[in-house]
XYZ file of C-alpha atoms in Angstrom:
434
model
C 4.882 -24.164 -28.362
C 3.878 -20.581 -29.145
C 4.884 -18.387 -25.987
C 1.834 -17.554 -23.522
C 1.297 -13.946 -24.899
C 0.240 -15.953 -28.333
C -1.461 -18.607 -26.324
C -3.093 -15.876 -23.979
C -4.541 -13.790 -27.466
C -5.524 -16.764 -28.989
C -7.732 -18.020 -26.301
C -9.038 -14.621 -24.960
C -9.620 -13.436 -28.050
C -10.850 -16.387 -30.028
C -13.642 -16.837 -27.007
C -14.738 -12.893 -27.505
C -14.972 -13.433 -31.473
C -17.202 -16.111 -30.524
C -19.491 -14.587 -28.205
C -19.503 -11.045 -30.867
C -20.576 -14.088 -34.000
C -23.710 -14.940 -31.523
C -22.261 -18.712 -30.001
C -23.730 -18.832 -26.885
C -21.437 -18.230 -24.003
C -20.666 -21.611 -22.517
C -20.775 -23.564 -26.406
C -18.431 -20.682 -27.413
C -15.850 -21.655 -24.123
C -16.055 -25.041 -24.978
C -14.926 -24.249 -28.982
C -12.246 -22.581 -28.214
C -11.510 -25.242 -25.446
C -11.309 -27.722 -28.637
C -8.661 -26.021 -30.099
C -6.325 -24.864 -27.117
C -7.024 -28.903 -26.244
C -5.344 -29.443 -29.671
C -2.584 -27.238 -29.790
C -1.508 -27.405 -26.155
C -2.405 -30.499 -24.935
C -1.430 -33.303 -27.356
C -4.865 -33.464 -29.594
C -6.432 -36.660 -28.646
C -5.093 -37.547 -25.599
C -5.627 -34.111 -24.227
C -9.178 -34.606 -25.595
C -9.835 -37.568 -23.731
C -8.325 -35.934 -20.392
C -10.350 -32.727 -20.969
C -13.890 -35.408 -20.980
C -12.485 -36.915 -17.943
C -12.255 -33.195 -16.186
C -15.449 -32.105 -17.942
C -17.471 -34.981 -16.007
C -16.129 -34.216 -13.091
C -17.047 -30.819 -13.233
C -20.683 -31.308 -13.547
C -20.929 -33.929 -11.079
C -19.409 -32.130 -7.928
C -21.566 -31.954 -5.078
C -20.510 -28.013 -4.841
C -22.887 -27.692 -7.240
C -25.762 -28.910 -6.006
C -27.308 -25.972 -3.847
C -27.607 -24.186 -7.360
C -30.610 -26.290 -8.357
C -32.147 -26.726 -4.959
C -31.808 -22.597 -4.278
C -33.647 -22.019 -7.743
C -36.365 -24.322 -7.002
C -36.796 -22.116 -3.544
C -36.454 -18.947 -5.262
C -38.694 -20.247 -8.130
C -41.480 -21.645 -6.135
C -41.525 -18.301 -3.935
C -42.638 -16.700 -7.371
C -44.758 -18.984 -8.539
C -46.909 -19.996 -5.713
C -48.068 -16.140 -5.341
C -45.961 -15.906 -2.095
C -43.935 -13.301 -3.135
C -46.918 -10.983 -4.012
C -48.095 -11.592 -0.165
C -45.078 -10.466 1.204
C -44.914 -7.298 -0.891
C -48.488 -6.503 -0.039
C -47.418 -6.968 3.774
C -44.295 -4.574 3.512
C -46.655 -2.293 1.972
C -49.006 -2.562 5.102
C -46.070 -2.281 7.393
C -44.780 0.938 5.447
C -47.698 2.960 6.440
C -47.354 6.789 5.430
C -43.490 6.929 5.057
C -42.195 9.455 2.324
C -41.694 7.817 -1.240
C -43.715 4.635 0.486
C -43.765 2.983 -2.584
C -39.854 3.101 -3.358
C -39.343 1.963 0.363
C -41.889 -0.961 -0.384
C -39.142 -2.159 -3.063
C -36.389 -2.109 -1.182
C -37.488 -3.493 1.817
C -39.665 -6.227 -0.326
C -37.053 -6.629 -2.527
C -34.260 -7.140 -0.069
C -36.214 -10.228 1.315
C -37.025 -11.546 -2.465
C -33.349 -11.392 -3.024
C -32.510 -13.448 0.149
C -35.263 -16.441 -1.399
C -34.962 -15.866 -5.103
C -31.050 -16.309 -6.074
C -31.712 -14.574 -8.699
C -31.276 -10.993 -9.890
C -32.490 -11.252 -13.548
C -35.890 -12.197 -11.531
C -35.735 -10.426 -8.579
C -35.497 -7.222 -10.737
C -38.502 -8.936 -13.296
C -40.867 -9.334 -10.130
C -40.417 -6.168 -8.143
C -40.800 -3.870 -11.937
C -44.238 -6.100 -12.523
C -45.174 -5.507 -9.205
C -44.375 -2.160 -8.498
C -44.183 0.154 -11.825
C -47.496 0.601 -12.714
C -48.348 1.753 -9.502
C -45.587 4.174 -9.274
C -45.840 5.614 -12.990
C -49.846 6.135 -11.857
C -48.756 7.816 -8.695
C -46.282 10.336 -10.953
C -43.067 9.114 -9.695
C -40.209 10.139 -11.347
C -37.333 7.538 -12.821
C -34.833 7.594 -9.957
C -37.215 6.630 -7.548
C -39.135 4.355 -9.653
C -37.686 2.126 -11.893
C -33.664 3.435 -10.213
C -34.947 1.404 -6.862
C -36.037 -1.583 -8.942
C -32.734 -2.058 -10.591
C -31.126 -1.354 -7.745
C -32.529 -3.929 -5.442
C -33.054 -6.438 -8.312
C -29.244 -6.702 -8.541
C -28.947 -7.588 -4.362
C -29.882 -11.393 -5.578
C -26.118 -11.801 -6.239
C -24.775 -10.935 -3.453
C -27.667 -11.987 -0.133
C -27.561 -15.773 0.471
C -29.168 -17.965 -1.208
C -26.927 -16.564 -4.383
C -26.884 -19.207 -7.297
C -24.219 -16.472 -8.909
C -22.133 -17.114 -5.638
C -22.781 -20.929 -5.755
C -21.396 -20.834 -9.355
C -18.409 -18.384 -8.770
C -17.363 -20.308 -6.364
C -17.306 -23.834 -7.719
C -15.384 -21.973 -11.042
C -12.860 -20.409 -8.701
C -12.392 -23.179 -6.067
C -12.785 -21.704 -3.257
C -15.425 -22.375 -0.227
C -18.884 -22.048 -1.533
C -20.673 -21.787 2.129
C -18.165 -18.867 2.965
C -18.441 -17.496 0.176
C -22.142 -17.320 0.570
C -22.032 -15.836 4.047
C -19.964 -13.160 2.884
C -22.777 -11.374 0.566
C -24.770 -10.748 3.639
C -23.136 -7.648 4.780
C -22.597 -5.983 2.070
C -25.773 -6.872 0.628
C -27.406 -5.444 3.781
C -25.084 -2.431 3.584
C -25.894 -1.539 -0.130
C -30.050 -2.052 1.264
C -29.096 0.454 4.176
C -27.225 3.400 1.602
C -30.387 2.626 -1.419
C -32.962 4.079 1.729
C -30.742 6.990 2.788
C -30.467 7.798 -0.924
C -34.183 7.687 -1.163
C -34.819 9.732 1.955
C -32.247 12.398 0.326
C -33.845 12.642 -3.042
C -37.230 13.440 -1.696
C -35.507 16.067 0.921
C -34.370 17.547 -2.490
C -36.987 16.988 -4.887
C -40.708 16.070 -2.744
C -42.068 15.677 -6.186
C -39.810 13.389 -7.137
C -42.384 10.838 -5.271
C -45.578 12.784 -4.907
C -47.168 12.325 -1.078
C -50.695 10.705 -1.770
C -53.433 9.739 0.746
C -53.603 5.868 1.578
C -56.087 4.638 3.585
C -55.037 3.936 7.302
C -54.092 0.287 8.335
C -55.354 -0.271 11.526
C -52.757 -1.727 13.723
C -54.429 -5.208 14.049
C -54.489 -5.636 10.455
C -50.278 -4.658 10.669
C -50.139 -7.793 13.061
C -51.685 -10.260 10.681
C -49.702 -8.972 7.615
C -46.332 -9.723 9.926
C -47.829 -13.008 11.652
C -48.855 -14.407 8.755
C -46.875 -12.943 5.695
C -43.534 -12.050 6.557
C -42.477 -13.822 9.507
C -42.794 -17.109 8.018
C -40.483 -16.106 5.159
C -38.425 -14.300 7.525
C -38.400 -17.943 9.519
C -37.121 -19.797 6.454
C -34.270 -17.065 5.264
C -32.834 -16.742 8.873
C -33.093 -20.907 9.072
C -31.624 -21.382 5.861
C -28.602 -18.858 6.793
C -28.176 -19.483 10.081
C -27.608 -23.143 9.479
C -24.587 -22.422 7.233
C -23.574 -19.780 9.927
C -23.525 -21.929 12.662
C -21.945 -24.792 11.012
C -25.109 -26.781 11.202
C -25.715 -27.519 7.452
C -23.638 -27.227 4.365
C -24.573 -25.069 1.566
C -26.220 -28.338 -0.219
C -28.433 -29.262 3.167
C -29.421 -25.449 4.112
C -30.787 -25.073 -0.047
C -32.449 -28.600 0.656
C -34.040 -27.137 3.522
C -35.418 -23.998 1.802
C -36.919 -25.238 -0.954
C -38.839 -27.618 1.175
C -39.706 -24.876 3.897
C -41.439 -22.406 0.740
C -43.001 -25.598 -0.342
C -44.411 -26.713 2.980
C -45.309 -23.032 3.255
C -46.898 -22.886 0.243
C -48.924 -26.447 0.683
C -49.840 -24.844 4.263
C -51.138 -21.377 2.906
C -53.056 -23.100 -0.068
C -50.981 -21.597 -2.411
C -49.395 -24.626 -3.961
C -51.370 -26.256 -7.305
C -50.001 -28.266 -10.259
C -49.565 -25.445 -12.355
C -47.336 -23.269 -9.890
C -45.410 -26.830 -9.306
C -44.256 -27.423 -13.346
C -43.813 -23.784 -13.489
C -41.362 -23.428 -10.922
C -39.446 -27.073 -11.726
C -39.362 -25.816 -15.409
C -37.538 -23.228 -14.495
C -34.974 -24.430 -12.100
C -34.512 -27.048 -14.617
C -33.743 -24.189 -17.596
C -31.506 -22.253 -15.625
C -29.726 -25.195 -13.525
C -28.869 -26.676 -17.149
C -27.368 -23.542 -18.889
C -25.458 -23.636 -14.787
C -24.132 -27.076 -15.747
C -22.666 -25.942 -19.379
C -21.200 -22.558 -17.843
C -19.508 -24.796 -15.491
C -18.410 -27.034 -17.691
C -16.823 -24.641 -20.079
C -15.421 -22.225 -17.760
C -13.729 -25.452 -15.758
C -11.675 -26.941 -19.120
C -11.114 -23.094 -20.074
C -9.154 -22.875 -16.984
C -7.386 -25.954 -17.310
C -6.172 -25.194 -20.995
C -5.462 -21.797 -19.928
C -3.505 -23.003 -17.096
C -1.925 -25.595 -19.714
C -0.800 -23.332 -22.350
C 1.268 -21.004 -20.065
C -0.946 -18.121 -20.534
C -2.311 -18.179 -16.872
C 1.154 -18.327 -15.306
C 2.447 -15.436 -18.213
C -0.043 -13.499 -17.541
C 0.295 -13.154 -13.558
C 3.879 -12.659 -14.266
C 3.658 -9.900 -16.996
C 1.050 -7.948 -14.377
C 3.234 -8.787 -11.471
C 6.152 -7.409 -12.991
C 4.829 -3.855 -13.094
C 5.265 -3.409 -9.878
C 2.230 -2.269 -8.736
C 0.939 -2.111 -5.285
C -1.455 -4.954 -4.089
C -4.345 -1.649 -3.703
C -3.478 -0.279 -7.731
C -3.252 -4.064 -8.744
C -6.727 -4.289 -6.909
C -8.330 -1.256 -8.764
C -6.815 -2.330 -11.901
C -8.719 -5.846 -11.803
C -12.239 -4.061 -10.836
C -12.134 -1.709 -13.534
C -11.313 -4.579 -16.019
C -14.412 -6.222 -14.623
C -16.294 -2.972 -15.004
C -15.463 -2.454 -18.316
C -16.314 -5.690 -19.142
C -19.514 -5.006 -17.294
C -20.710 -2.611 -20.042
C -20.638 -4.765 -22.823
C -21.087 -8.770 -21.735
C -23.196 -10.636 -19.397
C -21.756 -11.663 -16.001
C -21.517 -15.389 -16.296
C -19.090 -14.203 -19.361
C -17.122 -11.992 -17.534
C -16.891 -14.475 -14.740
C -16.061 -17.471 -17.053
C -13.009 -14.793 -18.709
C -11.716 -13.228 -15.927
C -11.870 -15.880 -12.954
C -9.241 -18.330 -14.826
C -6.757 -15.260 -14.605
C -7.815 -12.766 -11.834
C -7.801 -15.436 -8.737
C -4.533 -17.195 -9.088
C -3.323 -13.287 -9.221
C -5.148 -12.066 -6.473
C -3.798 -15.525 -4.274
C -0.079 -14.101 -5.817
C -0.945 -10.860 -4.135
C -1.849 -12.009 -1.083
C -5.802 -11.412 -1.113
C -8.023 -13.357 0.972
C -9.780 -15.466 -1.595
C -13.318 -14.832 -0.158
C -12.513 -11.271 0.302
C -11.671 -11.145 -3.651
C -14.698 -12.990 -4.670
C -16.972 -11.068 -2.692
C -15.323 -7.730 -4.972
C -15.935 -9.705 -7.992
C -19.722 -10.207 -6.994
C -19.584 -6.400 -6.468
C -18.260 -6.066 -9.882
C -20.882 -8.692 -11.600
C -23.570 -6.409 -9.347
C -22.338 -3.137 -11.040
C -22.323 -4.424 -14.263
C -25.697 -5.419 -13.987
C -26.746 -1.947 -14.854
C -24.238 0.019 -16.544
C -24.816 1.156 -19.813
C -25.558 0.267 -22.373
C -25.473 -3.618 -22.199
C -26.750 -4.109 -18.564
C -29.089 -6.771 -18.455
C -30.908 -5.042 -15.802
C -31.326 -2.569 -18.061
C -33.350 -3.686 -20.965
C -35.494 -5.759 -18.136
C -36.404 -2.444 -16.960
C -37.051 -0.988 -20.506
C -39.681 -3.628 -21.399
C -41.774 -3.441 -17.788
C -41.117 0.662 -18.024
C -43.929 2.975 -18.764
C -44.537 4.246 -22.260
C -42.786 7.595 -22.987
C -39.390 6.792 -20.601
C -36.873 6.469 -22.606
C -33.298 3.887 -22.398
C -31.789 7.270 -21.547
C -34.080 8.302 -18.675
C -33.475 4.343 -17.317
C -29.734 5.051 -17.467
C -30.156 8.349 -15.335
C -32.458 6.544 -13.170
C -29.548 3.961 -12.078
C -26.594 6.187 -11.852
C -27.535 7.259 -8.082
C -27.462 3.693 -7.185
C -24.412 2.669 -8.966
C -22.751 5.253 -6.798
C -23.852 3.511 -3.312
C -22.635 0.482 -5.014
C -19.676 1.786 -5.215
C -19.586 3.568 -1.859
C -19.855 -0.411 -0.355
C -16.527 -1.023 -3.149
C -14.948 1.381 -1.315
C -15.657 0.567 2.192
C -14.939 -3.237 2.256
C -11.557 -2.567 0.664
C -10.868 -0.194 3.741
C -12.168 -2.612 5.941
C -11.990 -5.919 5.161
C -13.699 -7.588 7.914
C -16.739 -6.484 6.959
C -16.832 -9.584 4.646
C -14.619 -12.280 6.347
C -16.018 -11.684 9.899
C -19.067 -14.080 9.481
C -16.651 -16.491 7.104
């Protein structure tokens, strides 16, 4: 048997090769989970064991609140709902300086908290809301910086399908886990608004005061009543079933994705084409779940197997660091990692090696996951691979630039990190409601 160093280059490095050649993530985990199978774990009879662990992976009931939180998140989209609530917010907003920035993160905060999904929160609020802005004359950091911004909440507000998936790879409780996005999701919400309120202080032109016409207050009543409070209803059912203890993660994503689709039967919203729309894509993206899954489980295992797991904790453990520098050292990994792969990668590297060392160090393990969502969130728009990134660049205005949409999120990478810094000092933040 080589030693784990070996084993650990081999693996690492043989899935990176494979993702730089163009192999999709989760069939490029699964190669190189071939050939650790062969040279660690006795060829075909750690084949057969690693199909026996593969099907079991896939068919955990962990899993399926990824599917049924889509579907909510999906339907909300597609049934027009999502445009109603925006328009509401809007309403609600009134005169407020930079009301159009506020609209997105107040709008987008709820999306995030029925979509799952940042890759389409951040889609949906740029559709909705750039035009406008560029017509208004808003500049980038309070235009498309907002967007990005918000978009990336998805991960870590409830219903999270990144969460879901996280935590079925890492093992640990998926309905804690879950609870444990809300207040720092809510907290990164809070610090994007102050940020807005202190760029306009600075720079009024930065969003350029415009008349609206007045909403009279009736009209306010009927955009709550009918627009947001039902949606509000369903999020604060949805979560505080899993808070109270009420429904598992699996029940409370059953019972949103009905609630938007009773809602959206009751409003007249919901036709056959909105219906194989949204099912298509829950069915896409629950799929490509299934594979990620799949891979990232036997990865572990072979990991695990060939000594490089157990090597590697030891090697980093033998430095010794403090738990805090051993901390920082893992997040900036992450961040690096950030800039130049997507998150289920760096999630389907890192989680195999970073967890059983955070457990060795003593970390609560839904304290260390919520970090790593924070990390996965960051990475989301750092330069210059962010996915959030080149969403923004193809919904973006003619004449801004990659560059100016790099500027744009820098502000709000900082609050990001601001929240970093805050639930490290204060834990509790994140395992109070878990």
């Amino acid at each position: 048997l080589m030693d784990w160093a070996a084993a650990a280059l081999l693996l690492i490095g043989g899935v990176l090769i494979a993702m730089a050649v163009g192999i999709p993530v989760a069939f490029g985990f699964l190669l190189i989970d071939l050939v650790g199978v062969v040279l660690f774990m006795g060829g075909e009879a750690g084949i057969r064991q690693l199909v026996n662990n593969a099907f079991s992976s896939v068919t955990a009931y962990t899993l399926a609140p990824i599917p049924l939180f889509l579907l909510m998140g999906e339907l909300f989209f597609h049934t027009g709902l999502a445009v109603r609530v925006f328009d509401a917010v809007d309403k609600l907003l009134g005169r407020v300086p930079a009301r159009l920035s506020m609209t997105t993160v107040a709008g987008g905060t709820l999306f995030a908290a029925l979509s799952g999904s940042s890759m389409g929160n951040t889609a949906l609020l740029g559709s909705l809301m750039v035009p406008e802005m560029s017509r208004r004359g808003y500049k980038p950091v309070l235009s498309v910086g907002p967007i990005m911004g918000t978009g990336s909440l998805a991960i870590l507000i409830p219903p999270s399908a990144m969460a879901v998936l996280l935590g079925s790879i890492a093992l640990i409780d998926i309905g804690k886990l879950l609870l444990a996005g809300i207040i720092p999701g809510l907290m990164l919400s809070g610090l994007y608004v102050a940020l807005i309120v202190l760029i306009t202080r600075i720079d009024p032109q930065a969003a350029p005061a415009f008349e609206i016409e007045a909403v009279p207050p009736a009209a306010k009543v009927q955009a709550f009543v009918f627009d947001i409070l039902p949606m509000s209803l369903i999020i604060g059912l949805v979560i505080g079933s899993m808070l109270a203890g009420w429904a598992t993660p699996t029940e409370a994503a059953a019972f949103g994705a009905v609630g938007v689709l009773a809602l959206a039967a009751f409003m007249g919203r919901l036709t056959l084409a909105a219906m194989i729309s949204a099912t298509t894509g829950t069915l896409k993206v629950t799929v490509m779940a299934l594979f990620i899954v799949l891979g990232s489980v036997t990865f572990s295992q072979v990991v695990a197997f060939s000594g490089a797991s157990s090597g590697l904790i030891a090697w980093a453990t033998g430095f010794e660091l403090s738990p805090l520098a051993m901390l920082l050292t893992m997040f900036v990994v992450l961040l690096v990692l950030g800039c130049f792969m997507d998150q289920i990668a760096m999630m389907m590297l890192t989680v195999p090696i970073f967890f059983p060392l955070a457990s060795s160090l003593g970390f609560d393990p839904i304290w260390f996951g919520v970090i790593v969502m924070m990390a996965m969130e960051i990475g989301y728009t750092t330069p210059p691979f962010g996915l959030l990134l080149f969403i923004m660049r193809g919904l973006a205005p003619a004449g801004m630039t990659l560059a100016d949409i790099y500027v744009a999120a820098m502000p709000y990478l900082v609050c990001a990190l601001i929240v970093v810094a805050l639930l490290v000092a204060f834990p509790s933040l994140v395992t109070f409601l878990s």
